[in-house]
Amino acid sequence: MHTAILPRRALRAERDYFLAFVILGVIGVLLGFAPPSWLRFQGQADYPAPLALQIHAGLFLGWVALITTQVLFVRQGQIGLHRRLGAFGAALIPAMAISSVFAETYSEKFAAIHAPGQQRFLIIPIFSLGLFLVFTIAGLVLRRDAELHRRLIFLGTALLFGAAWSRVTGPLLKPYMAYHGMGFFIRRFLMTDVLLVLLAVMDWRVKGRLQPVTAIGITVIVAAEIVITPLYFTDWWLGVTDTILAAFPGP
């Protein structure tokens, strides 16, 4: 009887972890983006939002709403609805990618004008969006394997939630940490890595060991963070950034 009950307990525990993941992510999105959005609504933003930035914000909020709805559908046992809504996610991902390219390049071109050197920040959205696409597209392709699918979508979305949280942790921790090195690493990637730890703990709790996809995903993300940290400050990357930005419209 114990072996018959255990899978249901494990499934319930996994669903609880995904719910906690979504709650943490939504809190990060609200704390990270609500204040600047409110300032923009009041006409106090640094610059008027171009159409690409408005579309970008709407699409990413759509992804947050989609992930939240999908987690709730699974918790309620509405697997059919979950699968049908997944088709919307498949259409949303490329739209998010295209809008991000134009929104982020516009923002960094503004930074290059008003705070020269800060456009080097472009490496952060390239990192988060690039790996988001890798994991979520793989998750859709492998959707018939539910465990792989869930973990790949978790890994991809953790990058977006972590980026939102960095808008909170970055300013809070900045007075206490160096601008370079480990200080930069913690301020930028703290909550992304907390979410990755949450996924690892879920695996140990539900499966009794780290799943291969989780181990590979975490390794890839953390390795990329380690590479980005020193690269961000190099003159080489600043030159690459300027070359990229020259190909896109801006203020």
JSON list of C-alpha atoms in Angstrom, two decimals:
[
{"chain": "A", "resi": 1, "resn": "MET", "atom": "CA", "xyz": [0.00, 0.00, 0.00]},
{"chain": "A", "resi": 2, "resn": "HIS", "atom": "CA", "xyz": [2.87, 2.36, 0.75]},
{"chain": "A", "resi": 3, "resn": "THR", "atom": "CA", "xyz": [4.23, 2.03, -2.79]},
{"chain": "A", "resi": 4, "resn": "ALA", "atom": "CA", "xyz": [0.78, 2.75, -4.24]},
{"chain": "A", "resi": 5, "resn": "ILE", "atom": "CA", "xyz": [0.39, 5.94, -2.19]},
{"chain": "A", "resi": 6, "resn": "LEU", "atom": "CA", "xyz": [3.93, 7.23, -2.68]},
{"chain": "A", "resi": 7, "resn": "PRO", "atom": "CA", "xyz": [3.56, 8.24, -6.35]},
{"chain": "A", "resi": 8, "resn": "ARG", "atom": "CA", "xyz": [0.49, 10.35, -5.50]},
{"chain": "A", "resi": 9, "resn": "ARG", "atom": "CA", "xyz": [2.34, 11.99, -2.64]},
{"chain": "A", "resi": 10, "resn": "ALA", "atom": "CA", "xyz": [5.31, 12.63, -4.90]},
{"chain": "A", "resi": 11, "resn": "LEU", "atom": "CA", "xyz": [3.10, 14.12, -7.59]},
{"chain": "A", "resi": 12, "resn": "ARG", "atom": "CA", "xyz": [1.39, 16.36, -5.05]},
{"chain": "A", "resi": 13, "resn": "ALA", "atom": "CA", "xyz": [4.77, 17.49, -3.70]},
{"chain": "A", "resi": 14, "resn": "GLU", "atom": "CA", "xyz": [5.99, 18.28, -7.22]},
{"chain": "A", "resi": 15, "resn": "ARG", "atom": "CA", "xyz": [2.89, 20.33, -7.92]},
{"chain": "A", "resi": 16, "resn": "ASP", "atom": "CA", "xyz": [3.44, 22.21, -4.66]},
{"chain": "A", "resi": 17, "resn": "TYR", "atom": "CA", "xyz": [6.97, 23.08, -5.75]},
{"chain": "A", "resi": 18, "resn": "PHE", "atom": "CA", "xyz": [5.76, 24.38, -9.09]},
{"chain": "A", "resi": 19, "resn": "LEU", "atom": "CA", "xyz": [3.14, 26.48, -7.32]},
{"chain": "A", "resi": 20, "resn": "ALA", "atom": "CA", "xyz": [5.82, 27.92, -5.01]},
{"chain": "A", "resi": 21, "resn": "PHE", "atom": "CA", "xyz": [7.96, 28.62, -8.08]},
{"chain": "A", "resi": 22, "resn": "VAL", "atom": "CA", "xyz": [5.15, 30.56, -9.77]},
{"chain": "A", "resi": 23, "resn": "ILE", "atom": "CA", "xyz": [4.32, 32.51, -6.60]},
{"chain": "A", "resi": 24, "resn": "LEU", "atom": "CA", "xyz": [7.97, 33.54, -6.16]},
{"chain": "A", "resi": 25, "resn": "GLY", "atom": "CA", "xyz": [8.16, 34.49, -9.82]},
{"chain": "A", "resi": 26, "resn": "VAL", "atom": "CA", "xyz": [5.00, 36.58, -9.81]},
{"chain": "A", "resi": 27, "resn": "ILE", "atom": "CA", "xyz": [6.19, 38.41, -6.68]},
{"chain": "A", "resi": 28, "resn": "GLY", "atom": "CA", "xyz": [9.47, 39.18, -8.46]},
{"chain": "A", "resi": 29, "resn": "VAL", "atom": "CA", "xyz": [7.64, 40.47, -11.55]},
{"chain": "A", "resi": 30, "resn": "LEU", "atom": "CA", "xyz": [5.41, 42.70, -9.42]},
{"chain": "A", "resi": 31, "resn": "LEU", "atom": "CA", "xyz": [8.25, 44.09, -7.32]},
{"chain": "A", "resi": 32, "resn": "GLY", "atom": "CA", "xyz": [10.61, 44.47, -10.26]},
{"chain": "A", "resi": 33, "resn": "PHE", "atom": "CA", "xyz": [8.33, 45.93, -12.88]},
{"chain": "A", "resi": 34, "resn": "ALA", "atom": "CA", "xyz": [5.34, 47.54, -11.14]},
{"chain": "A", "resi": 35, "resn": "PRO", "atom": "CA", "xyz": [7.26, 50.62, -9.82]},
{"chain": "A", "resi": 36, "resn": "PRO", "atom": "CA", "xyz": [8.86, 51.60, -13.17]},
{"chain": "A", "resi": 37, "resn": "SER", "atom": "CA", "xyz": [5.60, 50.84, -14.97]},
{"chain": "A", "resi": 38, "resn": "TRP", "atom": "CA", "xyz": [3.76, 53.16, -12.59]},
{"chain": "A", "resi": 39, "resn": "LEU", "atom": "CA", "xyz": [6.32, 55.92, -13.21]},
{"chain": "A", "resi": 40, "resn": "ARG", "atom": "CA", "xyz": [5.90, 55.42, -16.95]},
{"chain": "A", "resi": 41, "resn": "PHE", "atom": "CA", "xyz": [2.11, 55.60, -16.57]},
{"chain": "A", "resi": 42, "resn": "GLN", "atom": "CA", "xyz": [2.56, 58.92, -14.76]},
{"chain": "A", "resi": 43, "resn": "GLY", "atom": "CA", "xyz": [4.82, 60.25, -17.51]},
{"chain": "A", "resi": 44, "resn": "GLN", "atom": "CA", "xyz": [7.96, 60.13, -15.37]},
{"chain": "A", "resi": 45, "resn": "ALA", "atom": "CA", "xyz": [9.89, 57.46, -17.26]},
{"chain": "A", "resi": 46, "resn": "ASP", "atom": "CA", "xyz": [13.38, 58.10, -18.63]},
{"chain": "A", "resi": 47, "resn": "TYR", "atom": "CA", "xyz": [12.05, 57.97, -22.18]},
{"chain": "A", "resi": 48, "resn": "PRO", "atom": "CA", "xyz": [8.71, 57.31, -23.95]},
{"chain": "A", "resi": 49, "resn": "ALA", "atom": "CA", "xyz": [8.21, 53.61, -24.49]},
{"chain": "A", "resi": 50, "resn": "PRO", "atom": "CA", "xyz": [8.43, 52.71, -28.19]},
{"chain": "A", "resi": 51, "resn": "LEU", "atom": "CA", "xyz": [5.90, 50.27, -29.61]},
{"chain": "A", "resi": 52, "resn": "ALA", "atom": "CA", "xyz": [8.47, 47.44, -29.48]},
{"chain": "A", "resi": 53, "resn": "LEU", "atom": "CA", "xyz": [8.91, 47.92, -25.74]},
{"chain": "A", "resi": 54, "resn": "GLN", "atom": "CA", "xyz": [5.15, 47.99, -25.14]},
{"chain": "A", "resi": 55, "resn": "ILE", "atom": "CA", "xyz": [4.69, 44.79, -27.13]},
{"chain": "A", "resi": 56, "resn": "HIS", "atom": "CA", "xyz": [7.65, 43.22, -25.31]},
{"chain": "A", "resi": 57, "resn": "ALA", "atom": "CA", "xyz": [6.15, 44.00, -21.90]},
{"chain": "A", "resi": 58, "resn": "GLY", "atom": "CA", "xyz": [2.74, 42.69, -22.91]},
{"chain": "A", "resi": 59, "resn": "LEU", "atom": "CA", "xyz": [4.12, 39.43, -24.29]},
{"chain": "A", "resi": 60, "resn": "PHE", "atom": "CA", "xyz": [6.24, 38.71, -21.23]},
{"chain": "A", "resi": 61, "resn": "LEU", "atom": "CA", "xyz": [3.30, 39.40, -18.94]},
{"chain": "A", "resi": 62, "resn": "GLY", "atom": "CA", "xyz": [1.37, 37.00, -21.15]},
{"chain": "A", "resi": 63, "resn": "TRP", "atom": "CA", "xyz": [4.00, 34.34, -20.50]},
{"chain": "A", "resi": 64, "resn": "VAL", "atom": "CA", "xyz": [3.73, 34.87, -16.74]},
{"chain": "A", "resi": 65, "resn": "ALA", "atom": "CA", "xyz": [-0.06, 34.56, -16.99]},
{"chain": "A", "resi": 66, "resn": "LEU", "atom": "CA", "xyz": [0.29, 31.45, -19.17]},
{"chain": "A", "resi": 67, "resn": "ILE", "atom": "CA", "xyz": [2.69, 29.68, -16.81]},
{"chain": "A", "resi": 68, "resn": "THR", "atom": "CA", "xyz": [0.52, 30.53, -13.81]},
{"chain": "A", "resi": 69, "resn": "THR", "atom": "CA", "xyz": [-2.60, 29.23, -15.56]},
{"chain": "A", "resi": 70, "resn": "GLN", "atom": "CA", "xyz": [-0.84, 26.07, -16.70]},
{"chain": "A", "resi": 71, "resn": "VAL", "atom": "CA", "xyz": [0.37, 25.27, -13.19]},
{"chain": "A", "resi": 72, "resn": "LEU", "atom": "CA", "xyz": [-3.14, 25.79, -11.83]},
{"chain": "A", "resi": 73, "resn": "PHE", "atom": "CA", "xyz": [-4.68, 23.61, -14.55]},
{"chain": "A", "resi": 74, "resn": "VAL", "atom": "CA", "xyz": [-2.32, 20.76, -13.68]},
{"chain": "A", "resi": 75, "resn": "ARG", "atom": "CA", "xyz": [-3.06, 21.14, -9.96]},
{"chain": "A", "resi": 76, "resn": "GLN", "atom": "CA", "xyz": [-6.77, 20.83, -10.76]},
{"chain": "A", "resi": 77, "resn": "GLY", "atom": "CA", "xyz": [-6.20, 17.80, -12.99]},
{"chain": "A", "resi": 78, "resn": "GLN", "atom": "CA", "xyz": [-7.24, 19.70, -16.13]},
{"chain": "A", "resi": 79, "resn": "ILE", "atom": "CA", "xyz": [-4.57, 18.09, -18.28]},
{"chain": "A", "resi": 80, "resn": "GLY", "atom": "CA", "xyz": [-6.58, 18.46, -21.49]},
{"chain": "A", "resi": 81, "resn": "LEU", "atom": "CA", "xyz": [-6.91, 22.22, -21.02]},
{"chain": "A", "resi": 82, "resn": "HIS", "atom": "CA", "xyz": [-3.23, 22.37, -20.10]},
{"chain": "A", "resi": 83, "resn": "ARG", "atom": "CA", "xyz": [-2.25, 20.73, -23.38]},
{"chain": "A", "resi": 84, "resn": "ARG", "atom": "CA", "xyz": [-4.56, 22.86, -25.51]},
{"chain": "A", "resi": 85, "resn": "LEU", "atom": "CA", "xyz": [-3.30, 26.06, -23.92]},
{"chain": "A", "resi": 86, "resn": "GLY", "atom": "CA", "xyz": [0.26, 24.90, -24.62]},
{"chain": "A", "resi": 87, "resn": "ALA", "atom": "CA", "xyz": [-0.32, 25.73, -28.29]},
{"chain": "A", "resi": 88, "resn": "PHE", "atom": "CA", "xyz": [-0.61, 29.38, -27.26]},
{"chain": "A", "resi": 89, "resn": "GLY", "atom": "CA", "xyz": [2.77, 29.11, -25.56]},
{"chain": "A", "resi": 90, "resn": "ALA", "atom": "CA", "xyz": [4.31, 27.71, -28.75]},
{"chain": "A", "resi": 91, "resn": "ALA", "atom": "CA", "xyz": [3.16, 30.83, -30.61]},
{"chain": "A", "resi": 92, "resn": "LEU", "atom": "CA", "xyz": [4.13, 33.17, -27.79]},
{"chain": "A", "resi": 93, "resn": "ILE", "atom": "CA", "xyz": [7.79, 32.14, -27.58]},
{"chain": "A", "resi": 94, "resn": "PRO", "atom": "CA", "xyz": [8.95, 33.37, -31.02]},
{"chain": "A", "resi": 95, "resn": "ALA", "atom": "CA", "xyz": [6.93, 36.57, -30.59]},
{"chain": "A", "resi": 96, "resn": "MET", "atom": "CA", "xyz": [8.69, 37.15, -27.26]},
{"chain": "A", "resi": 97, "resn": "ALA", "atom": "CA", "xyz": [12.07, 36.61, -28.89]},
{"chain": "A", "resi": 98, "resn": "ILE", "atom": "CA", "xyz": [11.46, 39.07, -31.73]},
{"chain": "A", "resi": 99, "resn": "SER", "atom": "CA", "xyz": [10.01, 41.76, -29.47]},
{"chain": "A", "resi": 100, "resn": "SER", "atom": "CA", "xyz": [12.91, 41.34, -27.03]},
{"chain": "A", "resi": 101, "resn": "VAL", "atom": "CA", "xyz": [15.51, 42.01, -29.71]},
{"chain": "A", "resi": 102, "resn": "PHE", "atom": "CA", "xyz": [14.01, 45.38, -30.62]},
{"chain": "A", "resi": 103, "resn": "ALA", "atom": "CA", "xyz": [13.02, 46.38, -27.08]},
{"chain": "A", "resi": 104, "resn": "GLU", "atom": "CA", "xyz": [16.40, 45.57, -25.52]},
{"chain": "A", "resi": 105, "resn": "THR", "atom": "CA", "xyz": [18.48, 47.13, -28.29]},
{"chain": "A", "resi": 106, "resn": "TYR", "atom": "CA", "xyz": [16.38, 50.31, -28.12]},
{"chain": "A", "resi": 107, "resn": "SER", "atom": "CA", "xyz": [16.88, 50.50, -24.34]},
{"chain": "A", "resi": 108, "resn": "GLU", "atom": "CA", "xyz": [20.63, 49.98, -24.59]},
{"chain": "A", "resi": 109, "resn": "LYS", "atom": "CA", "xyz": [20.96, 52.58, -27.34]},
{"chain": "A", "resi": 110, "resn": "PHE", "atom": "CA", "xyz": [19.29, 55.01, -24.95]},
{"chain": "A", "resi": 111, "resn": "ALA", "atom": "CA", "xyz": [21.79, 53.97, -22.28]},
{"chain": "A", "resi": 112, "resn": "ALA", "atom": "CA", "xyz": [24.69, 54.50, -24.69]},
{"chain": "A", "resi": 113, "resn": "ILE", "atom": "CA", "xyz": [23.57, 58.11, -25.22]},
{"chain": "A", "resi": 114, "resn": "HIS", "atom": "CA", "xyz": [22.82, 59.07, -21.64]},
{"chain": "A", "resi": 115, "resn": "ALA", "atom": "CA", "xyz": [25.21, 56.83, -19.68]},
{"chain": "A", "resi": 116, "resn": "PRO", "atom": "CA", "xyz": [28.02, 55.76, -22.02]},
{"chain": "A", "resi": 117, "resn": "GLY", "atom": "CA", "xyz": [29.31, 52.31, -21.18]},
{"chain": "A", "resi": 118, "resn": "GLN", "atom": "CA", "xyz": [26.09, 51.09, -19.62]},
{"chain": "A", "resi": 119, "resn": "GLN", "atom": "CA", "xyz": [24.99, 49.61, -22.93]},
{"chain": "A", "resi": 120, "resn": "ARG", "atom": "CA", "xyz": [27.25, 46.69, -22.04]},
{"chain": "A", "resi": 121, "resn": "PHE", "atom": "CA", "xyz": [24.18, 45.48, -20.07]},
{"chain": "A", "resi": 122, "resn": "LEU", "atom": "CA", "xyz": [22.95, 43.98, -23.36]},
{"chain": "A", "resi": 123, "resn": "ILE", "atom": "CA", "xyz": [24.81, 40.80, -22.46]},
{"chain": "A", "resi": 124, "resn": "ILE", "atom": "CA", "xyz": [22.33, 40.11, -19.64]},
{"chain": "A", "resi": 125, "resn": "PRO", "atom": "CA", "xyz": [19.16, 39.91, -21.79]},
{"chain": "A", "resi": 126, "resn": "ILE", "atom": "CA", "xyz": [21.13, 37.98, -24.44]},
{"chain": "A", "resi": 127, "resn": "PHE", "atom": "CA", "xyz": [22.00, 35.43, -21.74]},
{"chain": "A", "resi": 128, "resn": "SER", "atom": "CA", "xyz": [18.54, 35.18, -20.20]},
{"chain": "A", "resi": 129, "resn": "LEU", "atom": "CA", "xyz": [16.56, 35.26, -23.45]},
{"chain": "A", "resi": 130, "resn": "GLY", "atom": "CA", "xyz": [18.96, 32.93, -25.26]},
{"chain": "A", "resi": 131, "resn": "LEU", "atom": "CA", "xyz": [18.78, 30.20, -22.64]},
{"chain": "A", "resi": 132, "resn": "PHE", "atom": "CA", "xyz": [15.05, 30.80, -22.15]},
{"chain": "A", "resi": 133, "resn": "LEU", "atom": "CA", "xyz": [14.58, 29.95, -25.82]},
{"chain": "A", "resi": 134, "resn": "VAL", "atom": "CA", "xyz": [16.83, 26.88, -25.61]},
{"chain": "A", "resi": 135, "resn": "PHE", "atom": "CA", "xyz": [15.02, 25.39, -22.62]},
{"chain": "A", "resi": 136, "resn": "THR", "atom": "CA", "xyz": [11.43, 26.28, -23.52]},
{"chain": "A", "resi": 137, "resn": "ILE", "atom": "CA", "xyz": [11.71, 25.17, -27.15]},
{"chain": "A", "resi": 138, "resn": "ALA", "atom": "CA", "xyz": [13.27, 21.91, -25.97]},
{"chain": "A", "resi": 139, "resn": "GLY", "atom": "CA", "xyz": [10.43, 21.61, -23.45]},
{"chain": "A", "resi": 140, "resn": "LEU", "atom": "CA", "xyz": [7.84, 21.95, -26.21]},
{"chain": "A", "resi": 141, "resn": "VAL", "atom": "CA", "xyz": [9.61, 19.48, -28.50]},
{"chain": "A", "resi": 142, "resn": "LEU", "atom": "CA", "xyz": [9.85, 16.95, -25.65]},
{"chain": "A", "resi": 143, "resn": "ARG", "atom": "CA", "xyz": [6.36, 17.61, -24.27]},
{"chain": "A", "resi": 144, "resn": "ARG", "atom": "CA", "xyz": [5.36, 13.95, -24.56]},
{"chain": "A", "resi": 145, "resn": "ASP", "atom": "CA", "xyz": [7.80, 13.25, -21.73]},
{"chain": "A", "resi": 146, "resn": "ALA", "atom": "CA", "xyz": [5.98, 15.09, -18.95]},
{"chain": "A", "resi": 147, "resn": "GLU", "atom": "CA", "xyz": [8.89, 15.11, -16.51]},
{"chain": "A", "resi": 148, "resn": "LEU", "atom": "CA", "xyz": [11.35, 16.48, -19.05]},
{"chain": "A", "resi": 149, "resn": "HIS", "atom": "CA", "xyz": [8.79, 19.00, -20.27]},
{"chain": "A", "resi": 150, "resn": "ARG", "atom": "CA", "xyz": [8.05, 20.34, -16.80]},
{"chain": "A", "resi": 151, "resn": "ARG", "atom": "CA", "xyz": [11.68, 20.74, -15.85]},
{"chain": "A", "resi": 152, "resn": "LEU", "atom": "CA", "xyz": [12.72, 22.37, -19.10]},
{"chain": "A", "resi": 153, "resn": "ILE", "atom": "CA", "xyz": [9.90, 24.91, -18.86]},
{"chain": "A", "resi": 154, "resn": "PHE", "atom": "CA", "xyz": [10.89, 25.51, -15.21]},
{"chain": "A", "resi": 155, "resn": "LEU", "atom": "CA", "xyz": [14.52, 26.13, -16.24]},
{"chain": "A", "resi": 156, "resn": "GLY", "atom": "CA", "xyz": [13.57, 28.55, -19.00]},
{"chain": "A", "resi": 157, "resn": "THR", "atom": "CA", "xyz": [11.07, 30.50, -16.93]},
{"chain": "A", "resi": 158, "resn": "ALA", "atom": "CA", "xyz": [13.48, 30.69, -13.98]},
{"chain": "A", "resi": 159, "resn": "LEU", "atom": "CA", "xyz": [15.69, 32.89, -16.16]},
{"chain": "A", "resi": 160, "resn": "LEU", "atom": "CA", "xyz": [12.86, 35.35, -16.75]},
{"chain": "A", "resi": 161, "resn": "PHE", "atom": "CA", "xyz": [11.76, 35.36, -13.12]},
{"chain": "A", "resi": 162, "resn": "GLY", "atom": "CA", "xyz": [15.38, 35.79, -12.02]},
{"chain": "A", "resi": 163, "resn": "ALA", "atom": "CA", "xyz": [15.76, 38.78, -14.35]},
{"chain": "A", "resi": 164, "resn": "ALA", "atom": "CA", "xyz": [12.69, 40.37, -12.78]},
{"chain": "A", "resi": 165, "resn": "TRP", "atom": "CA", "xyz": [14.03, 39.72, -9.27]},
{"chain": "A", "resi": 166, "resn": "SER", "atom": "CA", "xyz": [17.41, 41.26, -10.18]},
{"chain": "A", "resi": 167, "resn": "ARG", "atom": "CA", "xyz": [15.63, 44.61, -10.45]},
{"chain": "A", "resi": 168, "resn": "VAL", "atom": "CA", "xyz": [14.92, 44.22, -6.74]},
{"chain": "A", "resi": 169, "resn": "THR", "atom": "CA", "xyz": [18.03, 42.50, -5.40]},
{"chain": "A", "resi": 170, "resn": "GLY", "atom": "CA", "xyz": [20.42, 44.58, -7.51]},
{"chain": "A", "resi": 171, "resn": "PRO", "atom": "CA", "xyz": [19.60, 47.98, -5.97]},
{"chain": "A", "resi": 172, "resn": "LEU", "atom": "CA", "xyz": [19.12, 46.48, -2.49]},
{"chain": "A", "resi": 173, "resn": "LEU", "atom": "CA", "xyz": [22.51, 44.77, -2.43]},
{"chain": "A", "resi": 174, "resn": "LYS", "atom": "CA", "xyz": [24.51, 47.33, -4.40]},
{"chain": "A", "resi": 175, "resn": "PRO", "atom": "CA", "xyz": [25.55, 49.42, -1.36]},
{"chain": "A", "resi": 176, "resn": "TYR", "atom": "CA", "xyz": [27.00, 46.33, 0.33]},
{"chain": "A", "resi": 177, "resn": "MET", "atom": "CA", "xyz": [28.81, 44.68, -2.57]},
{"chain": "A", "resi": 178, "resn": "ALA", "atom": "CA", "xyz": [31.58, 45.48, -5.01]},
{"chain": "A", "resi": 179, "resn": "TYR", "atom": "CA", "xyz": [30.62, 46.52, -8.52]},
{"chain": "A", "resi": 180, "resn": "HIS", "atom": "CA", "xyz": [32.81, 43.81, -10.08]},
{"chain": "A", "resi": 181, "resn": "GLY", "atom": "CA", "xyz": [33.35, 40.11, -9.44]},
{"chain": "A", "resi": 182, "resn": "MET", "atom": "CA", "xyz": [31.30, 38.25, -6.89]},
{"chain": "A", "resi": 183, "resn": "GLY", "atom": "CA", "xyz": [29.30, 41.35, -6.00]},
{"chain": "A", "resi": 184, "resn": "PHE", "atom": "CA", "xyz": [28.10, 41.66, -9.58]},
{"chain": "A", "resi": 185, "resn": "PHE", "atom": "CA", "xyz": [27.41, 37.91, -9.76]},
{"chain": "A", "resi": 186, "resn": "ILE", "atom": "CA", "xyz": [25.24, 37.92, -6.63]},
{"chain": "A", "resi": 187, "resn": "ARG", "atom": "CA", "xyz": [23.33, 41.10, -7.48]},
{"chain": "A", "resi": 188, "resn": "ARG", "atom": "CA", "xyz": [22.49, 39.93, -10.98]},
{"chain": "A", "resi": 189, "resn": "PHE", "atom": "CA", "xyz": [21.94, 36.19, -10.55]},
{"chain": "A", "resi": 190, "resn": "LEU", "atom": "CA", "xyz": [20.98, 35.61, -6.90]},
{"chain": "A", "resi": 191, "resn": "MET", "atom": "CA", "xyz": [17.29, 34.84, -7.40]},
{"chain": "A", "resi": 192, "resn": "THR", "atom": "CA", "xyz": [17.83, 32.91, -10.62]},
{"chain": "A", "resi": 193, "resn": "ASP", "atom": "CA", "xyz": [20.08, 30.58, -8.67]},
{"chain": "A", "resi": 194, "resn": "VAL", "atom": "CA", "xyz": [17.66, 30.42, -5.74]},
{"chain": "A", "resi": 195, "resn": "LEU", "atom": "CA", "xyz": [15.01, 29.19, -8.18]},
{"chain": "A", "resi": 196, "resn": "LEU", "atom": "CA", "xyz": [17.46, 26.63, -9.56]},
{"chain": "A", "resi": 197, "resn": "VAL", "atom": "CA", "xyz": [18.10, 25.39, -6.03]},
{"chain": "A", "resi": 198, "resn": "LEU", "atom": "CA", "xyz": [14.32, 25.08, -5.62]},
{"chain": "A", "resi": 199, "resn": "LEU", "atom": "CA", "xyz": [14.22, 22.84, -8.69]},
{"chain": "A", "resi": 200, "resn": "ALA", "atom": "CA", "xyz": [17.08, 20.70, -7.36]},
{"chain": "A", "resi": 201, "resn": "VAL", "atom": "CA", "xyz": [15.39, 20.34, -3.98]},
{"chain": "A", "resi": 202, "resn": "MET", "atom": "CA", "xyz": [12.18, 19.33, -5.74]},
{"chain": "A", "resi": 203, "resn": "ASP", "atom": "CA", "xyz": [14.05, 16.56, -7.55]},
{"chain": "A", "resi": 204, "resn": "TRP", "atom": "CA", "xyz": [15.59, 15.25, -4.33]},
{"chain": "A", "resi": 205, "resn": "ARG", "atom": "CA", "xyz": [12.25, 15.40, -2.56]},
{"chain": "A", "resi": 206, "resn": "VAL", "atom": "CA", "xyz": [10.18, 13.83, -5.34]},
{"chain": "A", "resi": 207, "resn": "LYS", "atom": "CA", "xyz": [12.66, 11.53, -7.08]},
{"chain": "A", "resi": 208, "resn": "GLY", "atom": "CA", "xyz": [15.29, 10.93, -4.44]},
{"chain": "A", "resi": 209, "resn": "ARG", "atom": "CA", "xyz": [18.03, 12.22, -6.72]},
{"chain": "A", "resi": 210, "resn": "LEU", "atom": "CA", "xyz": [18.87, 15.03, -9.12]},
{"chain": "A", "resi": 211, "resn": "GLN", "atom": "CA", "xyz": [17.37, 14.38, -12.53]},
{"chain": "A", "resi": 212, "resn": "PRO", "atom": "CA", "xyz": [19.80, 14.54, -15.49]},
{"chain": "A", "resi": 213, "resn": "VAL", "atom": "CA", "xyz": [17.92, 17.38, -17.20]},
{"chain": "A", "resi": 214, "resn": "THR", "atom": "CA", "xyz": [18.01, 19.38, -13.97]},
{"chain": "A", "resi": 215, "resn": "ALA", "atom": "CA", "xyz": [21.74, 18.77, -13.48]},
{"chain": "A", "resi": 216, "resn": "ILE", "atom": "CA", "xyz": [22.54, 19.71, -17.08]},
{"chain": "A", "resi": 217, "resn": "GLY", "atom": "CA", "xyz": [20.29, 22.77, -17.03]},
{"chain": "A", "resi": 218, "resn": "ILE", "atom": "CA", "xyz": [21.69, 24.13, -13.78]},
{"chain": "A", "resi": 219, "resn": "THR", "atom": "CA", "xyz": [25.26, 23.49, -14.95]},
{"chain": "A", "resi": 220, "resn": "VAL", "atom": "CA", "xyz": [24.68, 25.35, -18.23]},
{"chain": "A", "resi": 221, "resn": "ILE", "atom": "CA", "xyz": [23.02, 28.35, -16.54]},
{"chain": "A", "resi": 222, "resn": "VAL", "atom": "CA", "xyz": [25.58, 28.74, -13.76]},
{"chain": "A", "resi": 223, "resn": "ALA", "atom": "CA", "xyz": [28.48, 28.25, -16.20]},
{"chain": "A", "resi": 224, "resn": "ALA", "atom": "CA", "xyz": [27.04, 31.01, -18.39]},
{"chain": "A", "resi": 225, "resn": "GLU", "atom": "CA", "xyz": [26.69, 33.29, -15.34]},
{"chain": "A", "resi": 226, "resn": "ILE", "atom": "CA", "xyz": [30.33, 32.66, -14.43]},
{"chain": "A", "resi": 227, "resn": "VAL", "atom": "CA", "xyz": [31.48, 33.50, -17.97]},
{"chain": "A", "resi": 228, "resn": "ILE", "atom": "CA", "xyz": [29.31, 36.63, -18.19]},
{"chain": "A", "resi": 229, "resn": "THR", "atom": "CA", "xyz": [30.53, 38.12, -14.91]},
{"chain": "A", "resi": 230, "resn": "PRO", "atom": "CA", "xyz": [34.06, 39.07, -16.06]},
{"chain": "A", "resi": 231, "resn": "LEU", "atom": "CA", "xyz": [33.09, 39.44, -19.74]},
{"chain": "A", "resi": 232, "resn": "TYR", "atom": "CA", "xyz": [30.56, 42.16, -18.87]},
{"chain": "A", "resi": 233, "resn": "PHE", "atom": "CA", "xyz": [33.36, 44.58, -17.91]},
{"chain": "A", "resi": 234, "resn": "THR", "atom": "CA", "xyz": [35.71, 44.03, -20.86]},
{"chain": "A", "resi": 235, "resn": "ASP", "atom": "CA", "xyz": [36.37, 46.60, -23.57]},
{"chain": "A", "resi": 236, "resn": "TRP", "atom": "CA", "xyz": [35.95, 43.78, -26.08]},
{"chain": "A", "resi": 237, "resn": "TRP", "atom": "CA", "xyz": [32.34, 43.20, -25.07]},
{"chain": "A", "resi": 238, "resn": "LEU", "atom": "CA", "xyz": [31.61, 46.93, -25.10]},
{"chain": "A", "resi": 239, "resn": "GLY", "atom": "CA", "xyz": [32.84, 47.03, -28.70]},
{"chain": "A", "resi": 240, "resn": "VAL", "atom": "CA", "xyz": [30.71, 44.03, -29.62]},
{"chain": "A", "resi": 241, "resn": "THR", "atom": "CA", "xyz": [27.70, 45.69, -28.01]},
{"chain": "A", "resi": 242, "resn": "ASP", "atom": "CA", "xyz": [28.19, 48.88, -30.04]},
{"chain": "A", "resi": 243, "resn": "THR", "atom": "CA", "xyz": [28.47, 46.83, -33.23]},
{"chain": "A", "resi": 244, "resn": "ILE", "atom": "CA", "xyz": [25.22, 45.01, -32.46]},
{"chain": "A", "resi": 245, "resn": "LEU", "atom": "CA", "xyz": [23.36, 48.20, -31.53]},
{"chain": "A", "resi": 246, "resn": "ALA", "atom": "CA", "xyz": [24.42, 49.94, -34.74]},
{"chain": "A", "resi": 247, "resn": "ALA", "atom": "CA", "xyz": [22.18, 47.52, -36.67]},
{"chain": "A", "resi": 248, "resn": "PHE", "atom": "CA", "xyz": [19.00, 48.45, -34.78]},
{"chain": "A", "resi": 249, "resn": "PRO", "atom": "CA", "xyz": [16.79, 51.54, -34.45]},
{"chain": "A", "resi": 250, "resn": "GLY", "atom": "CA", "xyz": [16.90, 53.60, -31.29]},
{"chain": "A", "resi": 251, "resn": "PRO", "atom": "CA", "xyz": [16.28, 57.01, -29.79]}
]
